PDB file of C-alpha atoms in Angstrom:
ATOM      1  CA  MET K   1     -68.161 -27.877  28.813  1.00 74.00           C
ATOM      2  CA  ASN K   2     -70.485 -26.578  31.694  1.00 84.00           C
ATOM      3  CA  LYS K   3     -69.294 -22.884  31.060  1.00 91.00           C
ATOM      4  CA  ARG K   4     -70.384 -19.233  29.954  1.00 95.00           C
ATOM      5  CA  VAL K   5     -68.001 -18.921  27.262  1.00 97.00           C
ATOM      6  CA  ALA K   6     -67.366 -15.561  25.284  1.00 97.00           C
ATOM      7  CA  VAL K   7     -66.095 -15.536  21.777  1.00 98.00           C
ATOM      8  CA  ILE K   8     -64.241 -12.331  21.229  1.00 97.00           C
ATOM      9  CA  ARG K   9     -64.311 -11.439  17.624  1.00 96.00           C
ATOM     10  CA  GLY K  10     -63.767  -8.434  15.201  1.00 94.00           C
ATOM     11  CA  GLY K  11     -62.206  -5.555  16.829  1.00 90.00           C
ATOM     12  CA  ARG K  12     -60.250  -2.647  14.972  1.00 88.00           C
ATOM     13  CA  SER K  13     -57.131  -4.257  13.401  1.00 86.00           C
ATOM     14  CA  LYS K  14     -57.074  -4.719   9.607  1.00 84.00           C
ATOM     15  CA  GLU K  15     -57.665  -8.086   9.886  1.00 87.00           C
ATOM     16  CA  ARG K  16     -61.484  -7.446  11.312  1.00 91.00           C
ATOM     17  CA  ASP K  17     -62.885  -9.272   8.774  1.00 91.00           C
ATOM     18  CA  ILE K  18     -60.540 -12.334   9.618  1.00 91.00           C
ATOM     19  CA  SER K  19     -61.424 -12.277  13.005  1.00 94.00           C
ATOM     20  CA  LEU K  20     -65.086 -12.224  12.386  1.00 95.00           C
ATOM     21  CA  LYS K  21     -64.419 -15.529  10.056  1.00 94.00           C
ATOM     22  CA  THR K  22     -62.795 -16.959  12.892  1.00 95.00           C
ATOM     23  CA  GLY K  23     -65.210 -15.860  15.304  1.00 96.00           C
ATOM     24  CA  LYS K  24     -68.003 -17.186  13.380  1.00 96.00           C
ATOM     25  CA  ALA K  25     -66.200 -20.933  13.046  1.00 96.00           C
ATOM     26  CA  VAL K  26     -65.610 -21.407  16.596  1.00 97.00           C
ATOM     27  CA  TYR K  27     -69.235 -19.804  18.288  1.00 97.00           C
ATOM     28  CA  GLU K  28     -70.851 -22.614  15.691  1.00 97.00           C
ATOM     29  CA  ALA K  29     -68.359 -25.215  17.015  1.00 96.00           C
ATOM     30  CA  LEU K  30     -69.002 -24.525  20.194  1.00 97.00           C
ATOM     31  CA  GLU K  31     -73.083 -24.021  19.898  1.00 96.00           C
ATOM     32  CA  THR K  32     -72.655 -27.899  18.425  1.00 95.00           C
ATOM     33  CA  GLU K  33     -71.588 -28.790  21.435  1.00 96.00           C
ATOM     34  CA  GLY K  34     -73.894 -27.673  23.612  1.00 95.00           C
ATOM     35  CA  VAL K  35     -71.859 -24.962  25.311  1.00 96.00           C
ATOM     36  CA  ASP K  36     -73.438 -21.697  26.434  1.00 96.00           C
ATOM     37  CA  VAL K  37     -71.601 -19.498  24.198  1.00 97.00           C
ATOM     38  CA  ILE K  38     -71.872 -15.796  23.253  1.00 97.00           C
ATOM     39  CA  ALA K  39     -70.651 -13.772  20.414  1.00 97.00           C
ATOM     40  CA  LEU K  40     -68.759 -10.014  21.603  1.00 97.00           C
ATOM     41  CA  ASP K  41     -67.053  -7.502  19.913  1.00 96.00           C
ATOM     42  CA  PRO K  42     -64.879  -5.068  20.712  1.00 95.00           C
ATOM     43  CA  GLU K  43     -65.841  -2.607  18.801  1.00 93.00           C
ATOM     44  CA  GLU K  44     -69.828  -2.341  20.070  1.00 91.00           C
ATOM     45  CA  GLU K  45     -70.440   0.317  22.155  1.00 87.00           C
ATOM     46  CA  ASN K  46     -71.396  -1.576  24.967  1.00 91.00           C
ATOM     47  CA  PHE K  47     -68.539  -4.178  24.961  1.00 94.00           C
ATOM     48  CA  TYR K  48     -67.199  -3.293  28.470  1.00 91.00           C
ATOM     49  CA  GLN K  49     -70.811  -3.350  30.071  1.00 93.00           C
ATOM     50  CA  GLN K  50     -71.493  -6.614  28.176  1.00 93.00           C
ATOM     51  CA  LEU K  51     -68.443  -8.048  29.804  1.00 93.00           C
ATOM     52  CA  THR K  52     -69.485  -7.056  33.046  1.00 91.00           C
ATOM     53  CA  THR K  53     -72.494  -8.202  33.057  1.00 93.00           C
ATOM     54  CA  GLU K  54     -72.803 -11.535  30.704  1.00 92.00           C
ATOM     55  CA  GLU K  55     -71.308 -13.678  33.634  1.00 91.00           C
ATOM     56  CA  ILE K  56     -68.655 -14.838  31.772  1.00 95.00           C
ATOM     57  CA  ASP K  57     -66.541 -17.822  32.685  1.00 96.00           C
ATOM     58  CA  VAL K  58     -63.819 -17.960  30.136  1.00 97.00           C
ATOM     59  CA  ALA K  59     -63.360 -15.774  26.542  1.00 98.00           C
ATOM     60  CA  PHE K  60     -62.306 -16.959  23.486  1.00 98.00           C
ATOM     61  CA  ILE K  61     -59.836 -14.495  22.039  1.00 98.00           C
ATOM     62  CA  ALA K  62     -60.654 -14.683  18.180  1.00 96.00           C
ATOM     63  CA  LEU K  63     -58.946 -11.586  17.617  1.00 95.00           C
ATOM     64  CA  HIS K  64     -56.286 -11.395  14.963  1.00 92.00           C
ATOM     65  CA  GLY K  65     -53.537  -8.208  14.902  1.00 87.00           C
ATOM     66  CA  ARG K  66     -53.105  -5.616  16.740  1.00 86.00           C
ATOM     67  CA  TYR K  67     -54.955  -4.521  20.081  1.00 91.00           C
ATOM     68  CA  GLY K  68     -55.789  -8.612  19.814  1.00 92.00           C
ATOM     69  CA  GLU K  69     -52.711 -10.377  19.680  1.00 93.00           C
ATOM     70  CA  ASP K  70     -50.529  -7.895  21.218  1.00 93.00           C
ATOM     71  CA  GLY K  71     -51.514  -8.311  24.819  1.00 95.00           C
ATOM     72  CA  THR K  72     -53.839  -5.429  24.748  1.00 95.00           C
ATOM     73  CA  ILE K  73     -57.622  -7.257  25.094  1.00 97.00           C
ATOM     74  CA  GLN K  74     -55.260 -10.210  27.430  1.00 98.00           C
ATOM     75  CA  GLY K  75     -54.312  -7.245  29.936  1.00 97.00           C
ATOM     76  CA  LEU K  76     -57.815  -6.371  29.987  1.00 96.00           C
ATOM     77  CA  PHE K  77     -59.149  -9.699  30.751  1.00 97.00           C
ATOM     78  CA  GLU K  78     -56.297  -9.905  33.690  1.00 97.00           C
ATOM     79  CA  MET K  79     -58.043  -6.698  35.075  1.00 96.00           C
ATOM     80  CA  MET K  80     -61.101  -8.183  35.053  1.00 96.00           C
ATOM     81  CA  ASP K  81     -59.991 -11.669  36.367  1.00 96.00           C
ATOM     82  CA  ILE K  82     -61.634 -13.720  32.935  1.00 96.00           C
ATOM     83  CA  PRO K  83     -59.540 -16.683  31.998  1.00 97.00           C
ATOM     84  CA  TYR K  84     -58.779 -16.583  28.385  1.00 98.00           C
ATOM     85  CA  THR K  85     -57.446 -18.465  25.478  1.00 98.00           C
ATOM     86  CA  GLY K  86     -53.590 -18.347  24.262  1.00 97.00           C
ATOM     87  CA  SER K  87     -51.046 -16.631  25.529  1.00 97.00           C
ATOM     88  CA  GLY K  88     -50.738 -13.824  28.134  1.00 97.00           C
ATOM     89  CA  VAL K  89     -49.631 -10.483  27.608  1.00 98.00           C
ATOM     90  CA  LEU K  90     -46.101 -10.644  27.922  1.00 97.00           C
ATOM     91  CA  ALA K  91     -46.115 -13.365  25.183  1.00 97.00           C
ATOM     92  CA  SER K  92     -48.568 -11.988  23.172  1.00 97.00           C
ATOM     93  CA  SER K  93     -46.911  -8.592  22.938  1.00 96.00           C
ATOM     94  CA  LEU K  94     -42.975 -10.615  22.470  1.00 96.00           C
ATOM     95  CA  ALA K  95     -44.410 -12.701  19.604  1.00 96.00           C
ATOM     96  CA  MET K  96     -46.464  -9.575  18.078  1.00 93.00           C
ATOM     97  CA  ASP K  97     -43.751  -7.771  17.597  1.00 92.00           C
ATOM     98  CA  LYS K  98     -41.326  -9.682  14.683  1.00 92.00           C
ATOM     99  CA  ILE K  99     -37.939  -7.851  15.418  1.00 93.00           C
ATOM    100  CA  ILE K 100     -38.472  -8.244  19.616  1.00 95.00           C
ATOM    101  CA  SER K 101     -39.057 -11.756  18.775  1.00 96.00           C
ATOM    102  CA  LYS K 102     -36.585 -12.173  16.638  1.00 96.00           C
ATOM    103  CA  LYS K 103     -33.606 -10.541  18.943  1.00 96.00           C
ATOM    104  CA  LEU K 104     -34.766 -13.113  21.577  1.00 97.00           C
ATOM    105  CA  PHE K 105     -34.448 -16.049  19.302  1.00 98.00           C
ATOM    106  CA  GLN K 106     -30.936 -14.567  18.071  1.00 97.00           C
ATOM    107  CA  GLN K 107     -30.096 -14.522  22.102  1.00 97.00           C
ATOM    108  CA  GLU K 108     -31.559 -17.814  22.562  1.00 97.00           C
ATOM    109  CA  GLY K 109     -29.787 -19.854  19.637  1.00 96.00           C
ATOM    110  CA  VAL K 110     -33.097 -20.451  17.569  1.00 97.00           C
ATOM    111  CA  LEU K 111     -32.346 -19.963  14.030  1.00 97.00           C
ATOM    112  CA  THR K 112     -33.461 -17.016  12.479  1.00 97.00           C
ATOM    113  CA  PRO K 113     -33.388 -14.850   9.094  1.00 96.00           C
ATOM    114  CA  GLU K 114     -30.538 -12.065   8.779  1.00 94.00           C
ATOM    115  CA  PHE K 115     -32.458  -8.673   9.370  1.00 93.00           C
ATOM    116  CA  LYS K 116     -31.797  -4.967   9.587  1.00 91.00           C
ATOM    117  CA  VAL K 117     -34.395  -2.675  11.549  1.00 92.00           C
ATOM    118  CA  ILE K 118     -35.427   0.645   9.624  1.00 91.00           C
ATOM    119  CA  SER K 119     -37.641   3.380  12.347  1.00 91.00           C
ATOM    120  CA  ARG K 120     -39.610   5.834  10.326  1.00 90.00           C
ATOM    121  CA  ASN K 121     -37.795   9.364  11.849  1.00 88.00           C
ATOM    122  CA  ASN K 122     -34.511   7.700  10.571  1.00 87.00           C
ATOM    123  CA  TRP K 123     -35.921   6.721   7.537  1.00 89.00           C
ATOM    124  CA  ASP K 124     -37.680  10.184   6.836  1.00 85.00           C
ATOM    125  CA  GLN K 125     -34.109  11.645   7.508  1.00 87.00           C
ATOM    126  CA  GLN K 126     -31.824   9.367   5.526  1.00 88.00           C
ATOM    127  CA  ALA K 127     -33.235   7.327   3.101  1.00 85.00           C
ATOM    128  CA  GLU K 128     -30.583   7.290   0.804  1.00 85.00           C
ATOM    129  CA  LYS K 129     -27.673   5.834   3.295  1.00 86.00           C
ATOM    130  CA  LEU K 130     -29.824   3.779   4.888  1.00 86.00           C
ATOM    131  CA  LEU K 131     -30.430   2.248   1.520  1.00 84.00           C
ATOM    132  CA  THR K 132     -27.221   2.168   0.800  1.00 82.00           C
ATOM    133  CA  GLU K 133     -26.566   0.215   3.950  1.00 82.00           C
ATOM    134  CA  LEU K 134     -28.421  -2.450   3.053  1.00 81.00           C
ATOM    135  CA  LYS K 135     -27.764  -3.200  -0.113  1.00 76.00           C
ATOM    136  CA  ILE K 136     -24.139  -3.615   1.311  1.00 76.00           C
ATOM    137  CA  GLU K 137     -25.066  -5.239   4.485  1.00 80.00           C
ATOM    138  CA  LEU K 138     -27.965  -7.799   2.986  1.00 82.00           C
ATOM    139  CA  ASP K 139     -27.954  -9.113  -0.352  1.00 83.00           C
ATOM    140  CA  LEU K 140     -31.149  -9.235  -2.314  1.00 86.00           C
ATOM    141  CA  PRO K 141     -33.393 -10.831  -2.102  1.00 91.00           C
ATOM    142  CA  VAL K 142     -35.005  -9.521   0.712  1.00 91.00           C
ATOM    143  CA  VAL K 143     -38.012 -10.021   2.733  1.00 93.00           C
ATOM    144  CA  VAL K 144     -39.607  -5.933   4.076  1.00 93.00           C
ATOM    145  CA  LYS K 145     -42.346  -6.442   5.849  1.00 91.00           C
ATOM    146  CA  PRO K 146     -43.902  -3.836   9.141  1.00 90.00           C
ATOM    147  CA  ALA K 147     -42.754  -5.055  12.593  1.00 86.00           C
ATOM    148  CA  LEU K 148     -46.705  -4.755  14.239  1.00 80.00           C
ATOM    149  CA  GLU K 149     -48.818  -6.704  11.552  1.00 68.00           C
ATOM    150  CA  GLY K 150     -50.356  -9.895  10.438  1.00 59.00           C
ATOM    151  CA  SER K 151     -51.650 -12.111   7.714  1.00 54.00           C
ATOM    152  CA  SER K 152     -48.389 -10.847   5.539  1.00 70.00           C
ATOM    153  CA  LEU K 153     -49.929  -7.285   5.409  1.00 79.00           C
ATOM    154  CA  GLY K 154     -47.553  -4.714   4.028  1.00 82.00           C
ATOM    155  CA  LEU K 155     -44.968  -7.642   3.112  1.00 88.00           C
ATOM    156  CA  SER K 156     -42.910  -7.198  -0.042  1.00 88.00           C
ATOM    157  CA  ILE K 157     -39.924  -9.760  -1.476  1.00 91.00           C
ATOM    158  CA  ILE K 158     -37.839  -7.404  -3.389  1.00 90.00           C
ATOM    159  CA  LYS K 159     -35.216  -8.751  -5.839  1.00 89.00           C
ATOM    160  CA  LYS K 160     -34.417  -5.589  -7.754  1.00 87.00           C
ATOM    161  CA  ARG K 161     -32.418  -2.829  -5.900  1.00 84.00           C
ATOM    162  CA  GLU K 162     -34.538  -0.473  -7.371  1.00 85.00           C
ATOM    163  CA  ASN K 163     -37.726  -1.860  -5.483  1.00 88.00           C
ATOM    164  CA  LEU K 164     -36.325  -1.551  -2.451  1.00 88.00           C
ATOM    165  CA  ALA K 165     -37.438   1.812  -1.153  1.00 88.00           C
ATOM    166  CA  THR K 166     -40.826   1.377  -2.975  1.00 91.00           C
ATOM    167  CA  ALA K 167     -41.232  -1.591  -0.545  1.00 92.00           C
ATOM    168  CA  VAL K 168     -39.794   0.385   2.873  1.00 90.00           C
ATOM    169  CA  ASP K 169     -42.607   2.843   2.226  1.00 91.00           C
ATOM    170  CA  THR K 170     -45.207   0.592   1.553  1.00 91.00           C
ATOM    171  CA  ALA K 171     -44.493  -0.992   5.098  1.00 91.00           C
ATOM    172  CA  PHE K 172     -44.281   2.505   6.835  1.00 91.00           C
ATOM    173  CA  GLU K 173     -47.970   2.505   5.797  1.00 89.00           C
ATOM    174  CA  TYR K 174     -48.751  -0.334   8.871  1.00 87.00           C
ATOM    175  CA  ASP K 175     -46.016   0.526  11.592  1.00 86.00           C
ATOM    176  CA  ASN K 176     -43.179   3.142  12.589  1.00 90.00           C
ATOM    177  CA  GLU K 177     -40.813   0.164  12.302  1.00 92.00           C
ATOM    178  CA  VAL K 178     -39.771  -2.162   9.376  1.00 93.00           C
ATOM    179  CA  LEU K 179     -38.093  -5.049   8.894  1.00 92.00           C
ATOM    180  CA  VAL K 180     -35.834  -6.088   6.381  1.00 93.00           C
ATOM    181  CA  GLU K 181     -34.981  -9.535   6.377  1.00 93.00           C
ATOM    182  CA  LYS K 182     -32.682 -11.980   4.381  1.00 93.00           C
ATOM    183  CA  TYR K 183     -35.074 -13.995   1.986  1.00 93.00           C
ATOM    184  CA  ILE K 184     -33.958 -17.801   2.948  1.00 94.00           C
ATOM    185  CA  ALA K 185     -34.832 -19.916  -0.326  1.00 92.00           C
ATOM    186  CA  GLY K 186     -36.643 -23.233   0.577  1.00 95.00           C
ATOM    187  CA  LYS K 187     -39.373 -24.734   1.566  1.00 95.00           C
ATOM    188  CA  GLU K 188     -41.922 -22.955   3.394  1.00 95.00           C
ATOM    189  CA  ILE K 189     -43.763 -24.908   6.927  1.00 97.00           C
ATOM    190  CA  THR K 190     -46.065 -24.126   9.327  1.00 97.00           C
ATOM    191  CA  ILE K 191     -46.161 -25.934  12.750  1.00 98.00           C
ATOM    192  CA  GLY K 192     -49.131 -25.818  15.368  1.00 98.00           C
ATOM    193  CA  ILE K 193     -48.506 -26.187  18.897  1.00 98.00           C
ATOM    194  CA  LEU K 194     -50.899 -26.801  21.985  1.00 98.00           C
ATOM    195  CA  GLY K 195     -50.448 -26.939  25.583  1.00 97.00           C
ATOM    196  CA  ASN K 196     -49.401 -24.731  28.121  1.00 95.00           C
ATOM    197  CA  GLN K 197     -46.708 -27.486  29.855  1.00 90.00           C
ATOM    198  CA  ASP K 198     -46.369 -30.228  28.484  1.00 93.00           C
ATOM    199  CA  LEU K 199     -46.719 -29.508  24.629  1.00 96.00           C
ATOM    200  CA  SER K 200     -47.854 -31.127  21.549  1.00 96.00           C
ATOM    201  CA  VAL K 201     -46.716 -30.130  18.395  1.00 97.00           C
ATOM    202  CA  LEU K 202     -48.639 -30.839  15.475  1.00 98.00           C
ATOM    203  CA  PRO K 203     -47.955 -32.403  12.418  1.00 98.00           C
ATOM    204  CA  ILE K 204     -46.089 -30.062   9.923  1.00 98.00           C
ATOM    205  CA  ILE K 205     -47.870 -28.571   6.890  1.00 98.00           C
ATOM    206  CA  GLU K 206     -45.690 -27.530   3.536  1.00 96.00           C
ATOM    207  CA  ILE K 207     -46.740 -23.983   2.247  1.00 93.00           C
ATOM    208  CA  LYS K 208     -46.792 -23.800  -1.485  1.00 89.00           C
ATOM    209  CA  PRO K 209     -48.425 -20.602  -2.875  1.00 76.00           C
ATOM    210  CA  LYS K 210     -48.835 -20.719  -6.928  1.00 73.00           C
ATOM    211  CA  THR K 211     -47.144 -16.989  -6.832  1.00 63.00           C
ATOM    212  CA  GLY K 212     -44.273 -18.269  -5.091  1.00 61.00           C
ATOM    213  CA  ALA K 213     -45.103 -15.558  -2.478  1.00 60.00           C
ATOM    214  CA  TYR K 214     -47.095 -16.335   0.706  1.00 59.00           C
ATOM    215  CA  ASP K 215     -48.679 -12.681   0.710  1.00 54.00           C
ATOM    216  CA  PHE K 216     -52.054 -11.735   1.761  1.00 54.00           C
ATOM    217  CA  GLU K 217     -53.726 -12.703  -1.597  1.00 56.00           C
ATOM    218  CA  ALA K 218     -52.298 -16.266  -1.435  1.00 54.00           C
ATOM    219  CA  LYS K 219     -53.018 -16.853   1.984  1.00 56.00           C
ATOM    220  CA  TYR K 220     -56.837 -15.802   1.698  1.00 52.00           C
ATOM    221  CA  THR K 221     -57.675 -16.504  -2.076  1.00 56.00           C
ATOM    222  CA  LYS K 222     -59.269 -20.004  -2.567  1.00 61.00           C
ATOM    223  CA  GLY K 223     -57.246 -22.430  -4.821  1.00 65.00           C
ATOM    224  CA  MET K 224     -53.747 -19.712  -5.045  1.00 71.00           C
ATOM    225  CA  THR K 225     -51.878 -22.126  -2.072  1.00 80.00           C
ATOM    226  CA  GLU K 226     -51.538 -25.772  -1.544  1.00 88.00           C
ATOM    227  CA  PHE K 227     -50.912 -27.294   1.305  1.00 92.00           C
ATOM    228  CA  VAL K 228     -49.042 -30.616   1.723  1.00 95.00           C
ATOM    229  CA  ILE K 229     -49.650 -32.615   5.410  1.00 95.00           C
ATOM    230  CA  PRO K 230     -47.320 -34.344   6.154  1.00 95.00           C
ATOM    231  CA  ALA K 231     -44.601 -32.225   5.178  1.00 96.00           C
ATOM    232  CA  GLN K 232     -42.103 -33.677   2.459  1.00 95.00           C
ATOM    233  CA  LEU K 233     -38.960 -33.691   4.360  1.00 96.00           C
ATOM    234  CA  GLU K 234     -36.389 -35.831   5.591  1.00 96.00           C
ATOM    235  CA  GLU K 235     -37.127 -37.268   8.626  1.00 96.00           C
ATOM    236  CA  GLU K 236     -33.945 -35.683  10.640  1.00 97.00           C
ATOM    237  CA  ILE K 237     -35.089 -32.211   9.070  1.00 98.00           C
ATOM    238  CA  TYR K 238     -38.800 -32.953  10.350  1.00 98.00           C
ATOM    239  CA  ASN K 239     -37.761 -33.453  13.787  1.00 97.00           C
ATOM    240  CA  GLN K 240     -35.474 -30.598  14.378  1.00 98.00           C
ATOM    241  CA  ALA K 241     -38.077 -28.314  12.670  1.00 98.00           C
ATOM    242  CA  GLN K 242     -40.497 -29.104  15.481  1.00 98.00           C
ATOM    243  CA  LYS K 243     -38.011 -28.793  17.905  1.00 97.00           C
ATOM    244  CA  ILE K 244     -36.969 -25.862  16.702  1.00 97.00           C
ATOM    245  CA  ALA K 245     -40.705 -24.411  17.494  1.00 98.00           C
ATOM    246  CA  ASN K 246     -40.992 -25.736  20.064  1.00 97.00           C
ATOM    247  CA  LYS K 247     -38.405 -23.879  21.405  1.00 98.00           C
ATOM    248  CA  ALA K 248     -39.499 -20.575  19.680  1.00 98.00           C
ATOM    249  CA  TYR K 249     -42.648 -21.506  21.482  1.00 98.00           C
ATOM    250  CA  ARG K 250     -41.047 -21.453  25.244  1.00 98.00           C
ATOM    251  CA  VAL K 251     -38.749 -18.704  24.483  1.00 98.00           C
ATOM    252  CA  LEU K 252     -41.387 -16.479  23.690  1.00 98.00           C
ATOM    253  CA  LYS K 253     -43.535 -17.781  26.867  1.00 97.00           C
ATOM    254  CA  CYS K 254     -46.606 -18.975  24.877  1.00 98.00           C
ATOM    255  CA  SER K 255     -49.590 -21.018  26.338  1.00 97.00           C
ATOM    256  CA  GLY K 256     -52.832 -22.534  25.257  1.00 97.00           C
ATOM    257  CA  MET K 257     -52.149 -22.747  20.875  1.00 97.00           C
ATOM    258  CA  ALA K 258     -49.593 -20.549  18.509  1.00 97.00           C
ATOM    259  CA  ARG K 259     -48.281 -21.485  15.362  1.00 97.00           C
ATOM    260  CA  ALA K 260     -44.547 -21.107  14.152  1.00 97.00           C
ATOM    261  CA  ASP K 261     -43.826 -19.865  10.292  1.00 96.00           C
ATOM    262  CA  LEU K 262     -40.677 -21.252   9.445  1.00 97.00           C
ATOM    263  CA  ILE K 263     -38.377 -21.717   6.098  1.00 97.00           C
ATOM    264  CA  VAL K 264     -36.223 -25.068   5.472  1.00 98.00           C
ATOM    265  CA  SER K 265     -33.781 -23.562   3.932  1.00 96.00           C
ATOM    266  CA  LYS K 266     -31.842 -25.817   0.916  1.00 95.00           C
ATOM    267  CA  GLU K 267     -29.512 -26.607   2.860  1.00 95.00           C
ATOM    268  CA  GLY K 268     -31.929 -28.205   5.143  1.00 96.00           C
ATOM    269  CA  LYS K 269     -31.832 -25.732   7.971  1.00 97.00           C
ATOM    270  CA  PRO K 270     -35.271 -24.742   9.518  1.00 98.00           C
ATOM    271  CA  TYR K 271     -35.572 -21.012  10.197  1.00 98.00           C
ATOM    272  CA  VAL K 272     -37.960 -19.240  12.469  1.00 98.00           C
ATOM    273  CA  LEU K 273     -39.875 -16.227  10.573  1.00 96.00           C
ATOM    274  CA  GLU K 274     -42.184 -15.915  13.210  1.00 95.00           C
ATOM    275  CA  VAL K 275     -44.816 -17.236  15.706  1.00 97.00           C
ATOM    276  CA  ASN K 276     -48.429 -16.248  15.821  1.00 96.00           C
ATOM    277  CA  THR K 277     -50.305 -16.752  19.114  1.00 96.00           C
ATOM    278  CA  ILE K 278     -54.086 -16.458  18.101  1.00 95.00           C
ATOM    279  CA  PRO K 279     -53.739 -18.297  14.000  1.00 94.00           C
ATOM    280  CA  GLY K 280     -56.962 -18.610  11.638  1.00 91.00           C
ATOM    281  CA  MET K 281     -59.269 -21.068  13.382  1.00 91.00           C
ATOM    282  CA  THR K 282     -62.222 -21.309  10.211  1.00 85.00           C
ATOM    283  CA  GLU K 283     -62.072 -25.448   9.938  1.00 76.00           C
ATOM    284  CA  THR K 284     -59.713 -25.059   6.857  1.00 78.00           C
ATOM    285  CA  SER K 285     -57.164 -22.800   8.431  1.00 90.00           C
ATOM    286  CA  LEU K 286     -53.862 -24.109   8.755  1.00 95.00           C
ATOM    287  CA  LEU K 287     -53.571 -24.900  12.987  1.00 96.00           C
ATOM    288  CA  PRO K 288     -56.985 -26.973  12.823  1.00 96.00           C
ATOM    289  CA  GLN K 289     -55.623 -28.399   9.236  1.00 95.00           C
ATOM    290  CA  ALA K 290     -52.475 -29.917  11.304  1.00 97.00           C
ATOM    291  CA  ALA K 291     -54.756 -30.666  14.434  1.00 97.00           C
ATOM    292  CA  GLN K 292     -57.307 -32.859  11.759  1.00 96.00           C
ATOM    293  CA  ALA K 293     -54.055 -34.679  10.916  1.00 96.00           C
ATOM    294  CA  ALA K 294     -53.380 -35.713  14.275  1.00 97.00           C
ATOM    295  CA  GLY K 295     -56.583 -36.636  14.869  1.00 97.00           C
ATOM    296  CA  ILE K 296     -58.852 -33.866  15.996  1.00 97.00           C
ATOM    297  CA  ASP K 297     -61.530 -32.586  14.509  1.00 95.00           C
ATOM    298  CA  PHE K 298     -61.958 -28.885  14.392  1.00 96.00           C
ATOM    299  CA  PRO K 299     -64.877 -28.901  17.874  1.00 96.00           C
ATOM    300  CA  GLU K 300     -62.730 -30.889  19.790  1.00 97.00           C
ATOM    301  CA  LEU K 301     -59.831 -29.361  19.305  1.00 97.00           C
ATOM    302  CA  VAL K 302     -61.739 -25.592  20.453  1.00 97.00           C
ATOM    303  CA  LEU K 303     -62.704 -27.151  23.614  1.00 97.00           C
ATOM    304  CA  GLU K 304     -58.955 -28.178  24.279  1.00 97.00           C
ATOM    305  CA  ILE K 305     -58.101 -24.508  23.797  1.00 97.00           C
ATOM    306  CA  LEU K 306     -60.903 -23.841  25.929  1.00 96.00           C
ATOM    307  CA  GLU K 307     -59.476 -26.450  28.824  1.00 95.00           C
ATOM    308  CA  TYR K 308     -55.992 -24.574  28.306  1.00 96.00           C
ATOM    309  CA  ALA K 309     -57.416 -21.353  29.242  1.00 96.00           C
ATOM    310  CA  VAL K 310     -59.614 -23.026  32.081  1.00 91.00           C
ATOM    311  CA  LYS K 311     -56.136 -24.198  33.751  1.00 86.00           C
TER     312      LYS K 311
END
């Protein structure tokens, strides 16, 4: 690629360390391919000055979480007329907000687990009333998580009613809205998607955490999770899961790349949990693993994502 590329990594979210790893892997892959590449961090004091003086042709966004995955940095690049990887402002914002995205899935016929939303203000004023309503409307177990965080930060799986209040309080440490979602027992899978208009749905990965919950520790501790690719699903269910992931991608108006996380229930129904518009991009991350299974090596994947940005 005959363009000057800036890898944007680091940032100020709680996922900064993960972002630095993604950025390092992307930078090294581009350097190996002979691309003119620099690395920039939005937390550096001269970040904006560097954007204006480095004559950047395209930005590879390797930021996870707030300010990088929620449409914020995308808006800056739109204003500066700098092409960038991944989804645009609207899609990034929609996908980052688990509550809004689930409401859109429901409206568009994309199967997603039943859920309730709690705001911090209502919780502070009437916690006991809300707990009673939750216990009536959603059978245990439930999944409790903040609306706007990634990497399973603040997530709890609750099987006992007496633990529900603590889980909600924990989730409020990360955001002002909390999602309480019906727990679907089954196989956890993830599906990578590449493209803008003509989409490539990658082989499905089955996620098998040894603790039973794919939380922050299971995601980022070596040996805590087994990944099976392709996922061990009946052909009809496998195809259905890919189709529903494709639809979720289009409903949110994603572009470039994304990774949809789903649960396949014991009855064989695929439920969409969320869509990640900037998934991890080290060579051992899930999207690159799926691409590798499709015959796309890591440097080739990075270059392909850049091409979607330029288009």
